Short mmCIF file of C-alpha atoms in Angstrom, two decimals:
data_model
loop_
_atom_site.label_atom_id
_atom_site.label_comp_id
_atom_site.label_asym_id
_atom_site.label_seq_id
_atom_site.Cartn_x
_atom_site.Cartn_y
_atom_site.Cartn_z
CA MET C 1087 -31.88 -186.37 -61.35
CA GLY C 1088 -30.48 -183.56 -59.14
CA LYS C 1089 -28.98 -183.73 -55.69
CA ILE C 1090 -31.25 -183.85 -52.66
CA LYS C 1091 -31.71 -180.32 -51.31
CA THR C 1092 -32.15 -181.30 -47.67
CA PHE C 1093 -30.17 -183.12 -45.00
CA LYS C 1094 -31.05 -185.03 -41.84
CA LEU C 1095 -30.87 -182.94 -38.67
CA LYS C 1096 -31.02 -183.95 -35.01
CA ILE C 1097 -31.02 -181.32 -32.27
CA LEU C 1098 -30.73 -182.74 -28.76
CA SER C 1099 -30.80 -181.05 -25.35
CA GLU C 1100 -30.46 -182.35 -21.81
CA GLU C 1101 -34.26 -182.65 -21.69
CA GLY C 1102 -34.43 -184.73 -24.88
CA PRO C 1103 -34.85 -184.29 -28.64
CA LEU C 1104 -35.85 -180.84 -29.92
CA LEU C 1105 -35.88 -181.72 -33.62
CA ASN C 1106 -35.39 -184.86 -35.68
CA GLY C 1107 -36.12 -184.38 -39.36
CA GLU C 1108 -35.09 -182.90 -42.69
CA CYS C 1109 -33.64 -179.42 -43.07
CA GLU C 1110 -32.67 -177.15 -46.00
CA VAL C 1111 -30.26 -174.91 -44.06
CA LEU C 1112 -29.04 -174.94 -40.45
CA PHE C 1113 -27.90 -171.65 -38.89
CA ILE C 1114 -25.55 -172.08 -35.91
CA PRO C 1115 -24.02 -169.40 -33.63
CA THR C 1116 -20.23 -169.51 -33.38
CA THR C 1117 -18.01 -168.77 -30.39
CA SER C 1118 -16.91 -165.55 -32.16
CA LYS C 1119 -20.51 -164.25 -32.08
CA GLU C 1120 -20.99 -164.86 -35.82
CA GLU C 1121 -23.31 -167.35 -37.50
CA ILE C 1122 -22.50 -170.15 -39.93
CA ALA C 1123 -24.88 -171.86 -42.33
CA ILE C 1124 -24.76 -175.60 -42.89
CA LEU C 1125 -26.10 -176.69 -46.29
CA PRO C 1126 -26.75 -180.15 -47.76
CA TYR C 1127 -23.54 -182.07 -48.55
CA HIS C 1128 -21.47 -179.87 -46.22
CA THR C 1129 -17.87 -180.93 -45.63
CA PRO C 1130 -17.48 -183.08 -42.47
CA LEU C 1131 -17.16 -180.82 -39.45
CA ILE C 1132 -16.92 -180.96 -35.66
CA SER C 1133 -17.26 -177.60 -33.91
CA ILE C 1134 -18.00 -175.97 -30.59
CA ILE C 1135 -20.96 -173.63 -30.96
CA GLY C 1136 -21.57 -170.43 -29.06
CA LYS C 1137 -24.38 -168.62 -27.32
CA GLY C 1138 -27.28 -167.63 -29.56
CA LYS C 1139 -30.18 -168.99 -31.58
CA VAL C 1140 -30.18 -172.26 -33.50
CA LYS C 1141 -32.35 -171.69 -36.58
CA VAL C 1142 -33.39 -173.91 -39.46
CA ARG C 1143 -34.94 -173.36 -42.85
CA ARG C 1144 -37.57 -175.93 -43.79
CA ASN C 1145 -40.16 -175.54 -46.55
CA ASN C 1146 -38.55 -172.16 -47.40
CA LYS C 1147 -39.36 -170.77 -43.92
CA ILE C 1148 -36.78 -169.91 -41.25
CA GLU C 1149 -37.70 -170.84 -37.69
CA THR C 1150 -35.85 -170.60 -34.38
CA ILE C 1151 -35.61 -173.97 -32.68
CA VAL C 1152 -33.88 -173.02 -29.44
CA GLU C 1153 -31.79 -170.30 -27.79
CA ILE C 1154 -28.62 -171.88 -26.41
CA LYS C 1155 -25.71 -171.15 -24.07
CA SER C 1156 -23.30 -173.52 -25.82
CA GLY C 1157 -23.12 -176.79 -27.71
CA ILE C 1158 -21.38 -179.07 -30.17
CA LEU C 1159 -22.04 -179.51 -33.89
CA TYR C 1160 -21.17 -182.68 -35.81
CA VAL C 1161 -21.68 -182.90 -39.60
CA GLU C 1162 -20.98 -185.97 -41.75
CA ASN C 1163 -22.61 -187.94 -44.61
CA ASN C 1164 -25.35 -185.35 -45.23
CA GLU C 1165 -26.42 -185.49 -41.57
CA ALA C 1166 -25.97 -182.93 -38.78
CA SER C 1167 -26.24 -183.51 -35.04
CA VAL C 1168 -26.37 -180.63 -32.59
CA LEU C 1169 -25.99 -181.18 -28.85
CA VAL C 1170 -27.13 -178.04 -27.03
CA ASN C 1171 -26.95 -176.61 -23.54
CA ALA C 1172 -30.11 -174.53 -23.52
#
């Protein structure tokens, strides 16, 4: 049996949860105006995230969840949490 190809993702804003579910890929803006992709089984990571769009790929479709000013990303144990300032 192969590895699971998704991971648990929570995206939270000041107003409340924006997403709580499974994700294939998470695209996060960096403070250097680039974008990083978080995949299942990513190495543990804590990072400040920059201004831009938080996007996810689910069911082979990429969708924008929120446009943000800043935030924090936490990845561990095949789970990612994103706290955003939208």
